[in-house]
mmCIF file of C-alpha atoms and ligand atoms in Angstrom:
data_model
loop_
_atom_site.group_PDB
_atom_site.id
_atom_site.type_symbol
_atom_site.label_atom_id
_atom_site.label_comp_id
_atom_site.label_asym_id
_atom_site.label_seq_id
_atom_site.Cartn_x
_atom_site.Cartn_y
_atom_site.Cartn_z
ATOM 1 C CA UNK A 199 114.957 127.037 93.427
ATOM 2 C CA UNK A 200 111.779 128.366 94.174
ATOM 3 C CA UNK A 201 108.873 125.219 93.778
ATOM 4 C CA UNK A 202 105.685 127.814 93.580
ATOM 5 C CA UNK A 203 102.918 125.901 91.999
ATOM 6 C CA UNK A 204 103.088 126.617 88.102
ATOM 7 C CA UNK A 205 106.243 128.289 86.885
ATOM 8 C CA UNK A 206 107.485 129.346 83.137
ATOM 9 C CA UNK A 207 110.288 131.091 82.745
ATOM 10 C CA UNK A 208 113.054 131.920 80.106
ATOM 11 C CA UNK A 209 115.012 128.861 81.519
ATOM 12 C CA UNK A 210 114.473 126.386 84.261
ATOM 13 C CA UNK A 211 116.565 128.005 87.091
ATOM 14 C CA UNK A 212 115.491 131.479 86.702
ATOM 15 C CA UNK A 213 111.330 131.247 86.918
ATOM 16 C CA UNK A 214 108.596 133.938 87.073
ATOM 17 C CA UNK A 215 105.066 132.970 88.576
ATOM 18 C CA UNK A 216 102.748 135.694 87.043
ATOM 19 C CA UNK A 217 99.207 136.394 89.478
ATOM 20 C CA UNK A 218 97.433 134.946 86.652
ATOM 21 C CA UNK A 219 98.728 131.553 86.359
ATOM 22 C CA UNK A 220 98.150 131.141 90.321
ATOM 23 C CA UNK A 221 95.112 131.369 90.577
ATOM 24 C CA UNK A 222 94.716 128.863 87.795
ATOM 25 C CA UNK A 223 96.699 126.629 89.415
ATOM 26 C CA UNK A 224 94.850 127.573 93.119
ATOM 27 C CA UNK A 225 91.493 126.692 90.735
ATOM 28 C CA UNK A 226 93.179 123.374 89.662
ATOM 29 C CA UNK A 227 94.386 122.292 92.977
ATOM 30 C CA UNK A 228 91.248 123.392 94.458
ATOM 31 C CA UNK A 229 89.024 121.683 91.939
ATOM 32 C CA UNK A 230 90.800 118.342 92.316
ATOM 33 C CA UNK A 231 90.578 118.358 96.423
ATOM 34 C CA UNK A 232 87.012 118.639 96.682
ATOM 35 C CA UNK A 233 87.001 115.710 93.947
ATOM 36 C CA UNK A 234 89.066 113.939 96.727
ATOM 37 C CA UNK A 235 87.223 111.204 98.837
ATOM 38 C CA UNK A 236 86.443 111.954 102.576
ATOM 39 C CA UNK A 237 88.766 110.948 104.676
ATOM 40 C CA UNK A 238 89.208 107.325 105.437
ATOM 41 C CA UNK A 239 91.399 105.351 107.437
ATOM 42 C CA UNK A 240 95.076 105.231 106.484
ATOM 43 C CA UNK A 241 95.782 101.757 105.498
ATOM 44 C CA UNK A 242 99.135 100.333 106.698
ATOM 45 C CA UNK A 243 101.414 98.844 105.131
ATOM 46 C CA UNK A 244 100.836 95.742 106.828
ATOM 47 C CA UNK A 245 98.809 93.036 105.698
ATOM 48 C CA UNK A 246 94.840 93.853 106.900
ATOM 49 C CA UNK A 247 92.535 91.386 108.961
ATOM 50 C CA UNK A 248 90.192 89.603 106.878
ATOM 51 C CA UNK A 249 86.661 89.541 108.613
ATOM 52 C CA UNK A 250 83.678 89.902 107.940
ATOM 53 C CA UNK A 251 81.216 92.424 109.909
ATOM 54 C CA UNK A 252 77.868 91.920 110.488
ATOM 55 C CA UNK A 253 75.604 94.972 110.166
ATOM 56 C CA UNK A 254 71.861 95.678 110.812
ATOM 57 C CA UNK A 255 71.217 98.594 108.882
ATOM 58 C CA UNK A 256 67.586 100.805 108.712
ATOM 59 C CA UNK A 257 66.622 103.853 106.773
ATOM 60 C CA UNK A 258 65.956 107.054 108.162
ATOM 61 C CA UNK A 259 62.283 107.235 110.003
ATOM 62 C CA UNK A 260 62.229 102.946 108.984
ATOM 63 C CA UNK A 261 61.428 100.398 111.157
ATOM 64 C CA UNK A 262 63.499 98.975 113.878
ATOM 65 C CA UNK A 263 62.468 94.867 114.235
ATOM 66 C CA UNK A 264 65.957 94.734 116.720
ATOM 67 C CA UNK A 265 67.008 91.901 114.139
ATOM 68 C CA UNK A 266 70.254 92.805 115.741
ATOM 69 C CA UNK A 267 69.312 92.061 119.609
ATOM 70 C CA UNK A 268 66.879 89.107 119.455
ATOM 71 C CA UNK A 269 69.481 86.961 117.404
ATOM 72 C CA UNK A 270 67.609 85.969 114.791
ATOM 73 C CA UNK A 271 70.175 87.405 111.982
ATOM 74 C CA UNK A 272 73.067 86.161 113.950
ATOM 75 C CA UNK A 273 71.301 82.602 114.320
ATOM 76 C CA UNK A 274 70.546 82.652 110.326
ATOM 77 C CA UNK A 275 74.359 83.403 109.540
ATOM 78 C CA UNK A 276 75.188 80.276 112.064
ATOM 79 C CA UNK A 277 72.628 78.249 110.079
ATOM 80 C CA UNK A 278 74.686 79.494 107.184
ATOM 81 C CA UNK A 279 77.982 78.725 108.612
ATOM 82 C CA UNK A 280 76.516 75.689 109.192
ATOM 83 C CA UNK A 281 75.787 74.854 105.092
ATOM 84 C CA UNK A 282 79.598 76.259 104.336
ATOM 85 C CA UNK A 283 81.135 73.805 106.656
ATOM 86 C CA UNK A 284 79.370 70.653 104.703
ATOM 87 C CA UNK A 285 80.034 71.843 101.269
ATOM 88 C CA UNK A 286 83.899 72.900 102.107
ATOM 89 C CA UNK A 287 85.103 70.580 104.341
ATOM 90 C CA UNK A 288 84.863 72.594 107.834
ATOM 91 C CA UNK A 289 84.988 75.641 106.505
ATOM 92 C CA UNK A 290 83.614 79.095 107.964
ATOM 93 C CA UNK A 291 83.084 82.686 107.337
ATOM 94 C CA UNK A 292 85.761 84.814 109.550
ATOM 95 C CA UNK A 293 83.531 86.529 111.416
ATOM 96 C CA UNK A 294 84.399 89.836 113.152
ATOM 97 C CA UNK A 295 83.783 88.845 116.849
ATOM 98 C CA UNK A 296 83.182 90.574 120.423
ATOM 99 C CA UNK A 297 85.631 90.304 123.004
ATOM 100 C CA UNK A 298 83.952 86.894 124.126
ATOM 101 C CA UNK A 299 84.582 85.228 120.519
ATOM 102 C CA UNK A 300 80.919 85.626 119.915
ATOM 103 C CA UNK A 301 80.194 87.450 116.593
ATOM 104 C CA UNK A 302 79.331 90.876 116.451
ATOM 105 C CA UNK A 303 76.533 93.074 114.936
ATOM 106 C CA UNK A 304 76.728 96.356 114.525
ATOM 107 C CA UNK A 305 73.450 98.665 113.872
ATOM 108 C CA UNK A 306 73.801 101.533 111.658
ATOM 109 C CA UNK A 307 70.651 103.807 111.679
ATOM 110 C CA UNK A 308 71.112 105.774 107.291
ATOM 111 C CA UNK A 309 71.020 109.252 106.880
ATOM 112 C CA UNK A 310 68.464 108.667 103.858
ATOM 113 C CA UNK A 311 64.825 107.430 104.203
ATOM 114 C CA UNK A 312 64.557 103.910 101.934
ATOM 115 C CA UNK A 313 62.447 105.759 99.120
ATOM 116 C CA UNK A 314 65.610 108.441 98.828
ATOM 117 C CA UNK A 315 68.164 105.045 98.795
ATOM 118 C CA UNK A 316 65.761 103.116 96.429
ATOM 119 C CA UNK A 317 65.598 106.650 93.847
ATOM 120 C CA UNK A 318 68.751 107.892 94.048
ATOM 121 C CA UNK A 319 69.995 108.990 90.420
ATOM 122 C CA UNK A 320 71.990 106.296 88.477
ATOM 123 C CA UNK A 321 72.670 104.565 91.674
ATOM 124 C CA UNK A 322 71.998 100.958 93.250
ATOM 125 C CA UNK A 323 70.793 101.725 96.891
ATOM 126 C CA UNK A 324 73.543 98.941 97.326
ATOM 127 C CA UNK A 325 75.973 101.281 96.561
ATOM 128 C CA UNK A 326 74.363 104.398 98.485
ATOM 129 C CA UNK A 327 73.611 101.942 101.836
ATOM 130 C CA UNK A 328 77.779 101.306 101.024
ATOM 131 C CA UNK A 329 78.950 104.619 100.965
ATOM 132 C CA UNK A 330 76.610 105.257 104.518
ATOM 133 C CA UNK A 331 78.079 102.185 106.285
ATOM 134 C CA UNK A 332 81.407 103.844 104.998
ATOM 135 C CA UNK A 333 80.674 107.225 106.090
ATOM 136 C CA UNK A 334 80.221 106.105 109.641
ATOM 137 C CA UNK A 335 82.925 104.362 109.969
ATOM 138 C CA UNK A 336 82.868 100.621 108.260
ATOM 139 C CA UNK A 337 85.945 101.063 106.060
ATOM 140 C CA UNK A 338 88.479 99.353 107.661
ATOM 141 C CA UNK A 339 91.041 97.298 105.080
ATOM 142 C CA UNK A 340 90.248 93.873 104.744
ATOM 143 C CA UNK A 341 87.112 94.292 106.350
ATOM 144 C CA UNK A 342 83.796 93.015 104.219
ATOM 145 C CA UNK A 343 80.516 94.235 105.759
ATOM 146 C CA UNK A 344 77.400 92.487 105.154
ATOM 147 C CA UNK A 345 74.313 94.246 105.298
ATOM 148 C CA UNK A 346 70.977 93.444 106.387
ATOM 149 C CA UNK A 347 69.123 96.364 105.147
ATOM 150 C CA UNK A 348 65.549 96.811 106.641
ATOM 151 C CA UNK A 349 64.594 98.164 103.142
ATOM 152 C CA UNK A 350 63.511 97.422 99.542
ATOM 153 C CA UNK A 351 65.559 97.926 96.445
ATOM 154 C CA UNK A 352 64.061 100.139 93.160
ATOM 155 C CA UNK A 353 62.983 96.322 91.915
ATOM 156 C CA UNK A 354 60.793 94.518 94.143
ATOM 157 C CA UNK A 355 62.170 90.942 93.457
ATOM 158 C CA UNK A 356 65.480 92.075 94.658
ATOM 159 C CA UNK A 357 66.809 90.015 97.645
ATOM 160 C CA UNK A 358 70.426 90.951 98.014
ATOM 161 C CA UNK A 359 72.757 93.367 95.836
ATOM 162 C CA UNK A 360 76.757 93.198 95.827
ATOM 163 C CA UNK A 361 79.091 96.154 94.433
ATOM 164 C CA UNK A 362 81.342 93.465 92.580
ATOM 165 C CA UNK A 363 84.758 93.954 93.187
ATOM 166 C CA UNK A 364 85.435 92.738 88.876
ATOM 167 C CA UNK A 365 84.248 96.119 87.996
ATOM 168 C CA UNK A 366 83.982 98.309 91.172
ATOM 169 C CA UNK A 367 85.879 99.530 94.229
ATOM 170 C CA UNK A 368 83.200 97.538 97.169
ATOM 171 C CA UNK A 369 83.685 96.464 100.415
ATOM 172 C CA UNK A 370 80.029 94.996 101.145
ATOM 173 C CA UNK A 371 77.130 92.878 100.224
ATOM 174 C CA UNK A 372 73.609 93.991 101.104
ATOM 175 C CA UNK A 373 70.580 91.818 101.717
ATOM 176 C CA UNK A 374 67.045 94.046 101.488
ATOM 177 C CA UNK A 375 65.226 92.376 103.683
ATOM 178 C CA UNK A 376 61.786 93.791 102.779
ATOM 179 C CA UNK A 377 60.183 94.420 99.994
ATOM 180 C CA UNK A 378 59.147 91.295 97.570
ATOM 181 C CA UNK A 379 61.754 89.438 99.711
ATOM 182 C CA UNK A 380 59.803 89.687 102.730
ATOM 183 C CA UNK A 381 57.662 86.628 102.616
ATOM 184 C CA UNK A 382 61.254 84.788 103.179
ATOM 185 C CA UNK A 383 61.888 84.234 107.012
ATOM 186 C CA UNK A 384 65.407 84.082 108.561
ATOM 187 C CA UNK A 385 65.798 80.466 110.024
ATOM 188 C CA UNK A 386 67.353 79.639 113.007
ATOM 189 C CA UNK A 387 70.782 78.199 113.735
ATOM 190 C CA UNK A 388 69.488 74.232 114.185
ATOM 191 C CA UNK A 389 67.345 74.387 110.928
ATOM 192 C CA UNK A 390 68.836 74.057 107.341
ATOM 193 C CA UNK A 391 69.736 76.837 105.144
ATOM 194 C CA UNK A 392 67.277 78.468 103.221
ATOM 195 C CA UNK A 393 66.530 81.299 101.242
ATOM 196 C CA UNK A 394 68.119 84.367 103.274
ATOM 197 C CA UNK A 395 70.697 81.907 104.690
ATOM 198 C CA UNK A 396 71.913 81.069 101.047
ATOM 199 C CA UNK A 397 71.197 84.529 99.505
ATOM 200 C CA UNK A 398 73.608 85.784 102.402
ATOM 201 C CA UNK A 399 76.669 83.119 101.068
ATOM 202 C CA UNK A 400 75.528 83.834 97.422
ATOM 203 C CA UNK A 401 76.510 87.856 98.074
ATOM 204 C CA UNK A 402 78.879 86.514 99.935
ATOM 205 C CA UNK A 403 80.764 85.130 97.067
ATOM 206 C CA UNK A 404 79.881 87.711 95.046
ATOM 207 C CA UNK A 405 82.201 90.261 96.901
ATOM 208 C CA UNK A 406 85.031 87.778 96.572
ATOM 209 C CA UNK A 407 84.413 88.044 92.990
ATOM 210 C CA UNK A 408 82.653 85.066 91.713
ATOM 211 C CA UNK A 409 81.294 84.348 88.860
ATOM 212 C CA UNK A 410 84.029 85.951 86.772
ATOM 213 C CA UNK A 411 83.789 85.280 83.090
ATOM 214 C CA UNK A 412 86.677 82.878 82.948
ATOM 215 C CA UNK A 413 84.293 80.374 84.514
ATOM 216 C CA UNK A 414 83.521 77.608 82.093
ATOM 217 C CA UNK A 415 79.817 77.774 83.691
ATOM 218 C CA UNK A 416 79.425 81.359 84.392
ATOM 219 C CA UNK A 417 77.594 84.463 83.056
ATOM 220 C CA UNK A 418 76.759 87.967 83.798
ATOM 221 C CA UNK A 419 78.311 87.163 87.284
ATOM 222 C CA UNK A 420 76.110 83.625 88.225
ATOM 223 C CA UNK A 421 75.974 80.656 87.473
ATOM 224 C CA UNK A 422 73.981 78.568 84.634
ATOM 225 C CA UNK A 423 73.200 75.687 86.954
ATOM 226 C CA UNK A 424 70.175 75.850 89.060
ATOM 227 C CA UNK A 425 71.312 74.450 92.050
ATOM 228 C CA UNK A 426 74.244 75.911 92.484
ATOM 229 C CA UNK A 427 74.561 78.700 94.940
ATOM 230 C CA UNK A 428 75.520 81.467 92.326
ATOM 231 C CA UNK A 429 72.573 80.527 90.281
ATOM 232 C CA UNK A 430 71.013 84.028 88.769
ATOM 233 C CA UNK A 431 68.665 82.429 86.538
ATOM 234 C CA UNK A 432 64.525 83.026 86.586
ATOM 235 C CA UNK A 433 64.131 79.463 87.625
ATOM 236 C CA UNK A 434 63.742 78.608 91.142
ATOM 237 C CA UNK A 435 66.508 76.726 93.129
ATOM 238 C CA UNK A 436 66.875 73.353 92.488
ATOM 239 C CA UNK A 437 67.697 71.558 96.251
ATOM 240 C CA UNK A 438 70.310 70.364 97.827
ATOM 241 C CA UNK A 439 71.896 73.565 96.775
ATOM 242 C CA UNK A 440 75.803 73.526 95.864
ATOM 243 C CA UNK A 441 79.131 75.499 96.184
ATOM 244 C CA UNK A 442 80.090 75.489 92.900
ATOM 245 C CA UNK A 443 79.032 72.455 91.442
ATOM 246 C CA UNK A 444 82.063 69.983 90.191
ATOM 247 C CA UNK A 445 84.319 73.017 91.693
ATOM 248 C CA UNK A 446 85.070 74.149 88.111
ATOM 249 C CA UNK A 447 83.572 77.635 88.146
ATOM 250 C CA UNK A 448 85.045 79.533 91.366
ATOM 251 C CA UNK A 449 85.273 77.302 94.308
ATOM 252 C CA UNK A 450 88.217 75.142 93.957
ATOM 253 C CA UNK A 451 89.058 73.947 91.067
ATOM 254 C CA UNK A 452 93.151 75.198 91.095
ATOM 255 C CA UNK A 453 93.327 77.127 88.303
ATOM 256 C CA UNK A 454 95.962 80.516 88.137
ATOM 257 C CA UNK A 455 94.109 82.186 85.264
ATOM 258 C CA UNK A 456 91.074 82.886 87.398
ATOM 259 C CA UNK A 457 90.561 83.912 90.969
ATOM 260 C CA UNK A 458 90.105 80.386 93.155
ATOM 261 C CA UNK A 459 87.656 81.996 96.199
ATOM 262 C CA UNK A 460 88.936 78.633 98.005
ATOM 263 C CA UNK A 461 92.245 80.972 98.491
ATOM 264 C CA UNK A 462 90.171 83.744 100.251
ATOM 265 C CA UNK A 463 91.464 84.829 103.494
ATOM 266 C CA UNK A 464 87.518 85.154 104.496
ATOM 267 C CA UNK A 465 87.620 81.566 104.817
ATOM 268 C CA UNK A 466 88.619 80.053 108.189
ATOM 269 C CA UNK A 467 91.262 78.002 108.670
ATOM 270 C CA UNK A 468 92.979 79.100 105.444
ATOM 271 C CA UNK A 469 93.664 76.621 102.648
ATOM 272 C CA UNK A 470 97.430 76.306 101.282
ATOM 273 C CA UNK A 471 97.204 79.468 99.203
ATOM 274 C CA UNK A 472 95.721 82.492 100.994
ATOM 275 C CA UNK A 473 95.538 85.346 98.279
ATOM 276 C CA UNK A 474 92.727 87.677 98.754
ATOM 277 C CA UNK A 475 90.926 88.751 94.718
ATOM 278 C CA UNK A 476 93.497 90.830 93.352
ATOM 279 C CA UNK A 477 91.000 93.609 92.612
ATOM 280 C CA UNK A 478 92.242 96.404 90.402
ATOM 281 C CA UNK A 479 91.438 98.896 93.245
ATOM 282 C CA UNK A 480 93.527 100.166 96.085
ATOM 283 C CA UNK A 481 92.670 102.466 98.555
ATOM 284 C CA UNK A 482 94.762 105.366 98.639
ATOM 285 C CA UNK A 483 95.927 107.141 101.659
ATOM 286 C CA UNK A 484 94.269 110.508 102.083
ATOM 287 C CA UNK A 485 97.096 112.937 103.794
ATOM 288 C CA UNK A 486 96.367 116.060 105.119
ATOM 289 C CA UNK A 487 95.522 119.081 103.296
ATOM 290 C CA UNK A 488 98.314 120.837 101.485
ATOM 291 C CA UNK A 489 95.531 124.178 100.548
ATOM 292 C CA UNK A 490 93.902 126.042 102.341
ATOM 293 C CA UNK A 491 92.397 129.537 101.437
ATOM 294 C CA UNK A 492 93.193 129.265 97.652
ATOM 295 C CA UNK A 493 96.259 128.929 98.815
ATOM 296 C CA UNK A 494 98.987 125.978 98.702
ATOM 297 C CA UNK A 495 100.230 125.620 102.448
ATOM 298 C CA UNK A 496 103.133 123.020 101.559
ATOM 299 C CA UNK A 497 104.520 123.106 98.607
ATOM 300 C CA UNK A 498 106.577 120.039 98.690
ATOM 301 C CA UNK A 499 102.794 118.374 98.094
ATOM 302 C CA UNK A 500 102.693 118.471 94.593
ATOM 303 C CA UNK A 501 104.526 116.789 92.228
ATOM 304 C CA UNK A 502 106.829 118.661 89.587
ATOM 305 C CA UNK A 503 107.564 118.185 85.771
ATOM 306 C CA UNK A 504 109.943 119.890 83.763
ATOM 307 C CA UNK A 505 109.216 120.574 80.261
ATOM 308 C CA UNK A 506 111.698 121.409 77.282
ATOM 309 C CA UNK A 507 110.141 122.525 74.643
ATOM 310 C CA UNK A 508 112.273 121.370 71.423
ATOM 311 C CA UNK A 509 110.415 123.149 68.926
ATOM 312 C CA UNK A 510 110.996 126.795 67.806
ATOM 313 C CA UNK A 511 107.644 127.650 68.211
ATOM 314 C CA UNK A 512 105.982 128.474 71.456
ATOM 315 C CA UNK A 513 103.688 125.018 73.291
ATOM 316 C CA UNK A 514 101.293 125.556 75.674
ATOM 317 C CA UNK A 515 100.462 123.281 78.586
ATOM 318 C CA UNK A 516 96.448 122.732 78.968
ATOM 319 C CA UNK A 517 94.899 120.844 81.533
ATOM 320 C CA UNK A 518 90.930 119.906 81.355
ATOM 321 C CA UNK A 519 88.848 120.517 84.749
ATOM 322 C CA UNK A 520 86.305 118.474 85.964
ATOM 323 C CA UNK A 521 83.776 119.960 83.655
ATOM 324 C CA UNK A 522 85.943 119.648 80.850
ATOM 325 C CA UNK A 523 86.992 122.518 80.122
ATOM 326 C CA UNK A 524 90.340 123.756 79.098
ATOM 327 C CA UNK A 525 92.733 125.321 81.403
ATOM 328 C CA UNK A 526 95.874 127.300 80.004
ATOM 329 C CA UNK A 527 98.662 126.570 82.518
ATOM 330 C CA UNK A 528 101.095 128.611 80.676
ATOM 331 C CA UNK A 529 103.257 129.172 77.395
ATOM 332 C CA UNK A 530 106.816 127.560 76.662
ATOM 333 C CA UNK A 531 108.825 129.737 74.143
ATOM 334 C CA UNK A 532 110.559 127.646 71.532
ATOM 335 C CA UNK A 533 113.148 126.025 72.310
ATOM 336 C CA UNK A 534 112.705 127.219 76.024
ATOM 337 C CA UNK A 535 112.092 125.164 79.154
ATOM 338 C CA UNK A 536 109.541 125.420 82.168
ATOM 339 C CA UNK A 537 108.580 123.598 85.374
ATOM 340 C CA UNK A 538 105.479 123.043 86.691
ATOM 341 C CA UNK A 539 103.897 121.341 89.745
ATOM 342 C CA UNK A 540 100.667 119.645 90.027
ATOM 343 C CA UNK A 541 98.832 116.883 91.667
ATOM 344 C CA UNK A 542 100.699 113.228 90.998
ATOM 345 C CA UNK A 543 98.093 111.721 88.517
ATOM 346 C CA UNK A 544 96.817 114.918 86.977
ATOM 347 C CA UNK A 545 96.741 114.680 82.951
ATOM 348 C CA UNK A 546 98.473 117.391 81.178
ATOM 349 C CA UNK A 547 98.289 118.056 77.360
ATOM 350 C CA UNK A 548 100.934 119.744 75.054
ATOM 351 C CA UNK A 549 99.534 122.077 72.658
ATOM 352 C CA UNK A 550 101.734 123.506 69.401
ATOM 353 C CA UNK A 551 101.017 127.284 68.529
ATOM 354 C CA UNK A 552 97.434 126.324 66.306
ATOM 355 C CA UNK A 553 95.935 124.441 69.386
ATOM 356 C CA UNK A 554 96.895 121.007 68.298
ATOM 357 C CA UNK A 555 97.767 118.882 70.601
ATOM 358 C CA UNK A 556 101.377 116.998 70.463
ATOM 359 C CA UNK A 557 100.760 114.658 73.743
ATOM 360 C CA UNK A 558 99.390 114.357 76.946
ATOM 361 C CA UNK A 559 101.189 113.032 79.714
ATOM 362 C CA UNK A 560 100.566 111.636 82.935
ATOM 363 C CA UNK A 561 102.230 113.841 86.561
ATOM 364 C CA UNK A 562 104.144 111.936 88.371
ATOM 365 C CA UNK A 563 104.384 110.826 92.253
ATOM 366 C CA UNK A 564 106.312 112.861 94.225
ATOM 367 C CA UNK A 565 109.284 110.723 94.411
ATOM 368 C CA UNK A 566 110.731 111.747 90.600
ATOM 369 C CA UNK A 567 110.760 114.757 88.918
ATOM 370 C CA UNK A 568 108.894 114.596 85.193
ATOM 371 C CA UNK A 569 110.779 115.283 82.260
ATOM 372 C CA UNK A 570 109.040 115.754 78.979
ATOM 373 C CA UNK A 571 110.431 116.750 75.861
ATOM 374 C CA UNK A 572 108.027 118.629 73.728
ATOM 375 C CA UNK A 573 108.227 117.784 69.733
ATOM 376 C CA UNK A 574 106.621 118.452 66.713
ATOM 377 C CA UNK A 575 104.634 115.253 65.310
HETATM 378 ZN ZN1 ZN B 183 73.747 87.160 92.282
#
């Protein structure tokens, strides 16, 4: 049996590929790679390290303080570590170290100048700085990078910015370290945590999802209580500053129904549980291409559905392209069958001789073959 991209036919072993309905489906395929991420690291099977990487990041043509060679960010995170270990018992970040054990900073020098990062259309320059640290290479599974960003965001009073994992695929948290934020200095390892060294555990948390809305004390994200860590409030922070105050929002307090970030792997040694925020987001493997030159180079890469129509009249199979506009795949005679191939995931719809539709379905992987039978409502 020949599996050529879309086929209709007069009955499902004996199939006819008109010129036409290639280069639809060439235009479909086509349409959906360049959709297609870039290409990121397969991610194995196996469970992923869970560490977090330090990175000094600057905008293109912005200033270079070498935060990332005279210590000081690496002495503010130990003054952080520092704060962790009181409030959990001996517990630290799991830092992504150098060979020696000591932990590592990376510098990443952005493609974009801060004003493009801070304007860029409905974007957070969080996200944008993200998709940079990404694009050079910081996407490793597991791994959570934290930025210090020599850079502003679009609002002045912003001090640190976190993709949250509730609502987002994100694998950092992104401190702007100028800007209104600037008149904050980063303290050194002996001194107590302040400002940046708090902000950076507050973003921290963030990425590991807190404050979700299950928390008794928790909105929009934060806190209500003013000295707790994942206060958001417009008040000041009220000192000593807490993890989770009575451990009844997101640090500890044992409850299934809502992530626990005491079970983080980030946290070093683990506690009991170690379950990393089941975020609805996985990262899918990108495989190699399967079209080149409008055409399909392995056909085995798409996935196939066969369709019986079980109406007398004649269905046709429409799929919508990126800008929403309908694509004829082909015609099924009445009470006739056809197969066609697609990408797993694609969203077909079933359309009766007037153009109404009688369902949409869903391709599959490339495991099963699809079977839908076409009826009248
Ligand atoms: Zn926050």
């Amino acid at each position: 049996m020949q599996r050529d991209g879309l086929e209709t036919g007069s009955n499902l072993g004996v199939l006819r590929t008109t010129r036409i309905i290639r280069w639809l489906l060439a235009l479909l395929i086509l349409t959906v790679s360049l959709q297609a991420p870039a290409a990121s690291g397969a991610q194995t099977a196996d469970e992923p390290e869970y560490a977090v990487q330090l990175i000094y990041a600057i905008p293109k043509d912005g200033e270079d303080r070498g935060l990332d060679q005279d210590g000081a960010i690496l002495e503010s995170v130990e003054s952080a570590q520092r704060w962790l270990e009181e409030q959990t018992g001996g517990r630290r970040l799991n830092l992504v170290t150098e060979r020696r054990g000591q932990p590592s900073i990376e510098f990443l020098e952005l493609t974009r100048t801060e004003d493009e990062l801070m304007h860029w259309p409905e974007s957070s320059a969080s996200y944008q700085i993200e998709y940079e640290a990404r694009a050079a290479g910081f996407n490793t599974p597991g791994i959570l990078n934290a930025i210090y960003y020599e850079g502003a965001d679009a609002v002045d009073t912003t001090c640190g910015e976190t993709p949250w994992p509730v609502y987002s695929p994100g694998n950092s948290f992104t401190l702007f370290l100028q800007g209104g934020c600037s008149v904050f200095s980063l303290l050194g390892e002996d001194e107590e945590a302040g400002w940046w060294e708090l902000t950076f555990l507050h973003e921290f948390f963030h990425a590991l999802s807190a404050v979700e809305t299950c928390a008794p004390n928790g909105e929009d994200g934060h806190s209500l209580e003013t000295n707790d860590l994942m206060y958001g409030g417009s008040e000041p922070w009220e000192y000593p500053v807490l993890l989770d105050v009575d451990n009844d929002d997101y640090y500890g307090h044992g409850r299934n129904a809502c992530y626990d970030t005491e079970r983080s792997p980030y946290l070093v040694p683990h506690g009991e549980i170690v379950e990393p925020y089941p975020a609805p987001f996985i990262d899918l493997e990108i495989e190699a291409c399967t079209f080149e030159n409008g055409e399909i180079t392995d056909r085995d890469g798409l996935a196939e559905v066969w369709i019986v129509n079980l109406t007398p009249d004649p269905v046709e199979i429409v799929w919508f392209d990126d800008r929403g506009e309908p694509d004829s795949l082909g015609e099924i005679a009445g009470w006739d069958g056809g197969i066609f191939t697609s990408l797993p995931g694609d969203v077909l719809h079933v359309l009766d001789s007037d153009g109404g539709c009688l369902g949409s379905f869903v391709m599959p992987g490339f495991v099963e073959i699809g079977v839908v039978w076409a009826m009248s409502g």
